[in-house]
Coordinates of C-alpha atoms in Angstrom, one line a residue:
X1 CA -13.7 22.6 -10.0
X2 CA -12.5 23.7 -6.5
X3 CA -15.1 23.2 -3.8
X4 CA -16.3 26.3 -2.0
X5 CA -15.0 26.3 1.6
X6 CA -18.0 27.0 3.8
X7 CA -17.0 28.1 7.3
X8 CA -17.5 25.8 10.2
X9 CA -17.9 26.9 13.8
X10 CA -14.8 26.2 15.8
X11 CA -12.0 26.5 13.2
X12 CA -10.8 29.9 14.3
X13 CA -10.7 28.5 17.9
X14 CA -8.5 25.6 16.8
X15 CA -6.1 28.0 15.1
X16 CA -6.0 30.5 18.0
X17 CA -5.6 27.8 20.7
X18 CA -3.3 25.3 19.1
X19 CA -1.4 26.7 16.1
X20 CA 2.4 26.2 16.7
X21 CA 1.7 24.7 20.1
X22 CA 3.8 21.6 21.0
X23 CA 0.9 19.2 20.8
X24 CA -0.5 17.0 18.0
X25 CA -4.0 18.1 17.0
X26 CA -6.2 15.0 16.7
X27 CA -9.5 15.6 15.0
X28 CA -11.8 12.6 15.4
X29 CA -15.4 11.9 14.4
X30 CA -17.7 9.7 12.3
X31 CA -17.0 9.4 8.6
X32 CA -18.4 12.2 6.4
X33 CA -18.9 14.5 9.3
X34 CA -16.5 17.0 7.7
X35 CA -13.0 16.1 9.1
X36 CA -11.3 16.5 5.6
X37 CA -13.3 19.7 5.1
X38 CA -12.0 21.0 8.5
X39 CA -8.4 20.2 7.5
X40 CA -9.0 22.2 4.3
X41 CA -10.3 25.1 6.3
X42 CA -7.3 24.9 8.7
X43 CA -5.0 25.0 5.6
X44 CA -6.9 28.1 4.4
X45 CA -6.6 29.8 7.8
X46 CA -2.9 29.0 8.0
X47 CA -2.3 30.6 4.6
X48 CA -4.3 33.7 5.7
X49 CA -2.0 33.9 8.7
X50 CA 1.1 34.1 6.4
X51 CA 2.1 30.4 6.1
X52 CA 3.5 29.6 2.7
X53 CA 1.5 27.0 0.8
X54 CA 4.8 25.1 0.1
X55 CA 5.2 24.7 3.8
X56 CA 1.9 22.8 4.1
X57 CA 1.6 19.1 3.4
X58 CA -2.1 18.0 3.3
X59 CA -2.4 14.2 2.7
X60 CA -5.7 12.3 2.5
X61 CA -4.7 8.6 3.0
X62 CA -7.9 7.4 1.4
X63 CA -7.0 9.1 -1.9
X64 CA -5.4 6.7 -4.3
X65 CA -3.1 9.5 -5.4
X66 CA -1.4 9.2 -2.1
X67 CA -1.1 5.4 -2.1
X68 CA 2.7 5.6 -2.1
X69 CA 2.5 7.2 1.3
X70 CA 0.6 4.4 3.0
X71 CA 3.8 3.1 4.3
X72 CA 5.1 5.0 7.3
X73 CA 8.7 5.0 6.2
X74 CA 7.7 6.5 2.8
X75 CA 5.7 9.1 4.6
X76 CA 8.5 10.0 7.0
X77 CA 11.0 10.3 4.1
X78 CA 8.6 12.6 2.2
X79 CA 8.2 14.9 5.2
X80 CA 12.0 14.8 5.8
X81 CA 12.7 15.8 2.2
X82 CA 10.4 18.8 2.6
X83 CA 11.8 19.9 5.9
X84 CA 15.5 19.7 5.5
X85 CA 16.0 23.4 5.0
X86 CA 14.9 24.3 8.5
X87 CA 11.5 25.8 7.5
X88 CA 8.4 25.2 9.6
X89 CA 6.2 22.5 8.2
X90 CA 2.4 22.2 8.7
X91 CA 1.4 18.5 8.4
X92 CA -2.3 17.8 7.8
X93 CA -2.9 14.0 7.7
X94 CA -6.4 12.8 6.9
X95 CA -7.7 9.4 8.0
X96 CA -4.2 8.6 9.4
X97 CA -5.2 5.1 10.5
X98 CA -4.9 4.0 6.8
X99 CA -1.1 4.5 7.0
X100 CA 0.6 1.4 8.2
X101 CA 2.7 2.2 11.3
X102 CA 1.4 5.8 11.4
X103 CA 1.8 6.1 15.2
X104 CA 5.5 5.6 15.2
X105 CA 5.9 7.9 12.2
X106 CA 3.9 10.7 13.8
X107 CA 5.8 10.3 17.1
X108 CA 9.1 10.5 15.3
X109 CA 8.0 13.7 13.5
X110 CA 6.9 15.2 16.7
X111 CA 10.1 14.4 18.5
X112 CA 12.5 15.1 15.6
X113 CA 15.4 17.5 16.3
X114 CA 15.8 18.2 12.5
X115 CA 12.1 18.6 11.4
X116 CA 10.1 21.4 12.8
X117 CA 6.5 20.4 12.3
X118 CA 3.0 21.4 13.5
X119 CA 0.9 18.3 13.2
X120 CA -2.9 17.9 12.6
X121 CA -4.3 14.4 12.1
X122 CA -7.9 13.0 11.7
X123 CA -9.3 9.5 12.3
X124 CA -12.6 7.7 12.3
X125 CA -12.2 5.4 15.2
X126 CA -11.9 6.5 18.8
X127 CA -10.4 3.3 20.1
X128 CA -7.6 3.3 17.4
X129 CA -6.6 6.9 18.3
X130 CA -6.9 6.6 22.0
X131 CA -5.1 3.4 22.5
X132 CA -2.2 4.0 20.1
X133 CA -1.8 7.6 20.8
X134 CA -1.8 6.8 24.5
X135 CA 1.0 4.4 23.9
X136 CA 3.2 6.4 21.6
X137 CA 2.2 10.0 22.2
X138 CA 1.1 10.2 25.9
X139 CA 0.6 13.8 27.0
X140 CA 1.5 15.1 23.6
X141 CA -1.8 15.5 21.9
X142 CA -5.2 17.2 22.2
X143 CA -8.5 15.7 20.9
X144 CA -10.9 17.9 18.9
X145 CA -14.3 16.3 18.3
X146 CA -15.7 16.8 14.8
X147 CA -19.4 16.3 14.4
X148 CA -22.1 16.7 11.7
X149 CA -23.6 20.1 11.2
X150 CA -25.5 21.8 14.0
X151 CA -28.9 23.3 13.0
X152 CA -27.2 26.7 12.7
X153 CA -24.6 25.3 10.4
X154 CA -27.2 23.4 8.5
X155 CA -29.0 26.6 7.6
X156 CA -25.8 28.3 6.6
X157 CA -24.6 25.4 4.4
X158 CA -28.0 25.4 2.6
X159 CA -28.3 29.2 2.4
X160 CA -31.5 29.0 4.3
X161 CA -33.3 30.8 7.1
X162 CA -34.8 29.4 10.2
X163 CA -38.3 28.2 9.7
X164 CA -40.6 25.3 10.7
X165 CA -40.1 23.8 7.2
X166 CA -36.3 23.9 7.4
X167 CA -36.2 22.6 10.9
X168 CA -38.4 19.7 9.9
X169 CA -35.9 18.9 7.1
X170 CA -33.0 19.0 9.6
X171 CA -34.9 16.9 12.1
X172 CA -35.5 14.3 9.4
X173 CA -32.3 14.0 7.3
X174 CA -29.7 15.2 9.8
X175 CA -26.6 17.3 9.4
X176 CA -24.0 15.4 7.3
X177 CA -22.4 18.3 5.3
X178 CA -22.4 16.4 2.0
X179 CA -26.2 16.4 1.9
X180 CA -26.2 20.0 0.8
X181 CA -25.6 18.6 -2.8
X182 CA -28.2 15.9 -2.4
X183 CA -31.4 17.8 -1.8
X184 CA -33.2 17.2 -5.1
X185 CA -35.0 14.0 -3.9
X186 CA -35.5 11.7 -1.0
X187 CA -33.8 9.0 -3.1
X188 CA -30.6 11.0 -3.3
X189 CA -30.7 11.7 0.4
X190 CA -31.3 8.0 1.4
X191 CA -28.6 6.8 -1.1
X192 CA -26.1 9.3 0.4
X193 CA -26.9 8.2 4.0
X194 CA -26.8 4.5 3.0
X195 CA -23.2 5.1 1.7
X196 CA -22.1 6.6 5.0
X197 CA -23.8 3.8 7.0
X198 CA -22.4 1.0 4.9
X199 CA -18.9 2.4 4.9
X200 CA -18.9 2.9 8.7
X201 CA -20.4 -0.5 9.4
X202 CA -18.2 -2.4 7.0
X203 CA -14.9 -0.6 7.2
X204 CA -14.8 0.9 10.7
X205 CA -16.6 -1.9 12.6
X206 CA -17.0 -5.3 10.8
X207 CA -13.6 -5.3 9.1
X208 CA -11.6 -3.6 11.9
X209 CA -13.0 -5.8 14.6
X210 CA -13.3 -9.0 12.5
X211 CA -17.0 -9.5 13.3
X212 CA -18.5 -12.6 11.8
X213 CA -22.1 -12.4 13.0
X214 CA -22.8 -9.3 10.9
X215 CA -26.6 -9.9 10.9
X216 CA -26.7 -9.8 14.7
X217 CA -24.8 -6.5 14.7
X218 CA -27.4 -5.0 12.3
X219 CA -30.2 -6.2 14.6
X220 CA -28.5 -4.5 17.6
X221 CA -28.4 -1.3 15.6
X222 CA -32.0 -1.6 14.6
X223 CA -33.0 -2.3 18.2
X224 CA -31.2 0.8 19.4
X225 CA -32.8 2.9 16.7
X226 CA -36.2 1.6 17.6
X227 CA -35.6 2.5 21.3
X228 CA -34.0 5.9 20.9
X229 CA -34.7 7.9 24.0
X230 CA -35.6 4.8 26.0
X231 CA -33.6 3.3 28.9
X232 CA -32.4 -0.2 28.2
X233 CA -29.5 -2.6 29.0
X234 CA -27.4 -5.1 27.0
X235 CA -29.3 -7.9 28.8
X236 CA -32.6 -6.5 27.5
X237 CA -31.2 -6.7 24.0
X238 CA -30.0 -10.2 24.6
X239 CA -33.3 -11.3 26.0
X240 CA -35.1 -9.7 23.0
X241 CA -32.9 -11.5 20.5
X242 CA -33.5 -14.9 22.3
X243 CA -37.2 -14.3 22.3
X244 CA -37.0 -13.9 18.5
X245 CA -34.9 -17.1 18.1
X246 CA -31.4 -15.6 18.0
X247 CA -29.0 -16.6 20.7
X248 CA -26.9 -13.6 21.6
X249 CA -24.9 -13.3 24.8
X250 CA -24.8 -10.2 26.9
X251 CA -21.0 -10.0 26.4
X252 CA -21.4 -9.9 22.6
X253 CA -24.0 -7.1 22.9
X254 CA -21.7 -5.1 25.1
X255 CA -18.8 -5.6 22.6
X256 CA -20.9 -4.6 19.6
X257 CA -22.3 -1.5 21.3
X258 CA -18.7 -0.5 22.2
X259 CA -17.6 -1.0 18.5
X260 CA -20.5 1.3 17.5
X261 CA -19.3 3.9 20.0
X262 CA -15.7 3.6 18.8
X263 CA -16.8 4.4 15.3
X264 CA -18.9 7.4 16.5
X265 CA -22.2 5.8 15.4
X266 CA -23.6 5.8 19.0
X267 CA -23.1 7.6 22.3
X268 CA -23.9 5.9 25.6
X269 CA -25.4 8.1 28.2
X270 CA -25.4 6.9 31.8
X271 CA -27.9 7.7 34.5
X272 CA -26.9 10.0 37.3
X273 CA -28.6 9.9 40.8
X274 CA -29.0 13.6 41.5
X275 CA -29.7 13.2 45.2
X276 CA -27.1 10.4 45.8
X277 CA -24.6 12.3 43.6
X278 CA -23.3 9.1 41.8
X279 CA -23.4 7.5 38.4
X280 CA -25.6 4.5 38.1
X281 CA -23.9 1.5 36.5
X282 CA -27.0 -0.2 35.0
X283 CA -29.6 0.8 32.4
X284 CA -28.6 3.6 30.1
X285 CA -29.7 5.4 26.9
X286 CA -28.0 5.4 23.5
X287 CA -28.2 8.2 21.0
X288 CA -27.0 8.3 17.4
X289 CA -24.2 10.7 16.3
X290 CA -26.7 12.2 13.8
X291 CA -30.4 11.8 13.4
X292 CA -29.9 11.2 9.6
X293 CA -28.8 7.7 10.5
X294 CA -32.1 7.1 12.2
X295 CA -33.9 8.3 9.0
X296 CA -31.9 5.9 6.9
X297 CA -32.6 3.0 9.3
X298 CA -36.4 3.4 9.7
X299 CA -37.6 6.5 7.8
X300 CA -39.5 9.1 9.7
X301 CA -42.3 8.0 12.0
X302 CA -44.4 10.2 14.2
X303 CA -43.9 7.8 17.1
X304 CA -40.2 8.5 17.1
X305 CA -40.5 12.3 17.3
X306 CA -39.7 12.6 21.0
X307 CA -36.6 10.4 20.7
X308 CA -35.4 12.3 17.6
X309 CA -35.7 15.6 19.4
X310 CA -33.8 14.2 22.4
X311 CA -31.1 13.0 20.0
X312 CA -30.8 16.5 18.5
X313 CA -30.6 18.2 21.9
X314 CA -28.1 15.7 23.2
X315 CA -25.8 16.3 20.2
X316 CA -26.1 20.1 20.7
X317 CA -25.1 19.7 24.3
X318 CA -22.0 17.8 23.3
X319 CA -21.2 20.5 20.7
X320 CA -21.4 23.1 23.5
X321 CA -18.8 21.2 25.5
X322 CA -21.0 19.5 28.1
X323 CA -20.7 16.1 29.7
X324 CA -24.2 14.7 29.6
X325 CA -26.1 12.3 31.8
X326 CA -29.6 11.2 32.3
X327 CA -30.8 12.7 35.6
X328 CA -32.6 10.4 38.1
X329 CA -34.3 12.0 41.0
X330 CA -36.6 9.8 43.2
X331 CA -38.9 7.9 40.9
X332 CA -38.7 10.5 38.1
X333 CA -36.2 11.1 35.3
X334 CA -34.8 14.3 33.7
X335 CA -33.9 13.8 30.1
X336 CA -30.5 15.5 30.5
X337 CA -28.3 16.7 33.3
X338 CA -25.3 18.4 31.6
X339 CA -22.1 19.6 33.3
X340 CA -19.3 21.9 32.2
X341 CA -16.7 23.7 34.3
X342 CA -18.6 23.2 37.5
X343 CA -21.8 24.5 36.0
X344 CA -24.9 22.4 35.4
X345 CA -28.0 22.6 33.3
X346 CA -31.1 20.4 33.5
X347 CA -33.1 19.9 30.2
X348 CA -36.4 18.2 29.5
X349 CA -37.4 17.6 25.9
X350 CA -41.0 17.3 24.8
X351 CA -42.6 17.4 21.4
X352 CA -45.6 19.5 22.5
X353 CA -47.0 20.4 25.9
X354 CA -50.4 19.6 24.5
X355 CA -52.2 18.8 27.8
X356 CA -52.1 19.5 31.5
X357 CA -51.0 15.9 32.0
X358 CA -48.1 16.3 29.7
X359 CA -47.1 19.6 31.2
X360 CA -47.2 18.1 34.8
X361 CA -45.1 15.1 33.6
X362 CA -42.4 17.4 32.2
X363 CA -42.3 20.0 35.0
X364 CA -42.5 17.6 38.0
X365 CA -38.9 16.2 37.8
X366 CA -37.4 19.7 37.4
X367 CA -39.4 20.9 40.4
X368 CA -37.8 18.2 42.5
X369 CA -34.3 19.6 41.9
X370 CA -33.5 22.2 44.6
X371 CA -30.3 23.7 43.3
X372 CA -30.1 27.1 41.5
X373 CA -28.7 25.8 38.1
X374 CA -30.7 26.6 35.0
X375 CA -33.7 24.3 34.2
X376 CA -35.1 24.2 30.7
X377 CA -38.0 22.6 28.9
X378 CA -37.5 22.5 25.2
X379 CA -40.6 21.9 22.9
X380 CA -41.9 22.5 19.4
X381 CA -44.7 24.7 20.8
X382 CA -44.8 27.9 18.8
X383 CA -45.3 30.1 21.8
X384 CA -43.3 32.9 23.5
X385 CA -40.7 31.9 26.1
X386 CA -42.1 31.4 29.6
X387 CA -40.8 31.1 33.1
X388 CA -42.7 29.2 35.8
X389 CA -41.1 28.6 39.2
X390 CA -37.7 29.2 37.7
X391 CA -38.2 26.6 34.9
X392 CA -37.8 28.2 31.5
X393 CA -39.8 26.8 28.6
X394 CA -38.7 27.7 25.1
X395 CA -38.9 26.6 21.5
X396 CA -36.3 24.1 20.6
X397 CA -35.3 25.9 17.4
X398 CA -34.6 29.1 19.3
X399 CA -32.4 27.2 21.7
X400 CA -30.5 25.6 19.0
X401 CA -29.7 28.9 17.4
X402 CA -28.5 30.5 20.6
X403 CA -24.8 31.4 21.0
X404 CA -22.2 29.4 19.1
X405 CA -21.4 25.8 19.1
X406 CA -17.8 24.6 19.2
X407 CA -16.4 21.5 17.6

């Protein structure tokens, strides 16, 4: 049975910006975030724009049916056979890193004088794509970041309306698209998330980087999950491990955290000194690509609610195209200072402004900032939007549903 192709925000933009442009389109992101799905949508859009289906070659290199194309020479010959009559080909290569020697093949297809091809590729490892593409395809590609569903997309995929109940579900299980078919029980959900986690850890991190101390890698992941929204350093993790009888060097912690970032499991967010206008090199925060991984790792706990909400807001800021930092001003901290095209936005995230003490704590850092860029406090309070001293407080669900997110 053919799967229904739900729309995803950003596909039309990919087509309008990059179709037939002389650049290779690189779609990268964590496994199961919807990269294959996006390629299917791109294929659908191409056909709608008049491209003949026979001119499209869509290859998933993790599908056993395509095992004969895992060698780059065989892949090149297959494309060459299809493109000898001068027709324009549209090449959609999914999980391209599984094809041995793919980078030279793609470069040859791009540079060919006899094959006219518009090329779209996906991959699940940032380091693989960036290093090899930089070597073979310098200046000839654009990177498109694919991510799990936004809250708006989550509602659409599940044919649901915005409500406290549905947001609590999104807050808990996250936005991996495949979960839409796994909603019957928590057991199904956890099994699905376990499959994603295990595949990423085993295939994209342990196997690719030849990690031997797999238990220590798992402990680093759990430490990060337990400290979501908290500032810490690699040395702090190393000291924590040593205090618990496991010798782990700072260098190993840094390496493992980088592997997790390369596989799109984690994002490192550096601190930015707002008054000094410089990035601080020590003590950072880490957020997960999707809060569903947090749910898999430690279930839902009330004590993690602020960190989970921060994680959701951070991911949404990335979707909206911002570069994100932790803002430091004096002895206070602003959860996020986000920049895009010379514009800034300052964002505080709080579960509830349940007391004057909490309210003062959240407002004070924003009041210290003297520029005229927008300043927001996002909470779960079910109250009308307010504006005090130029600081806008609004419900986090309403903010997540504003405008459109782009991949």
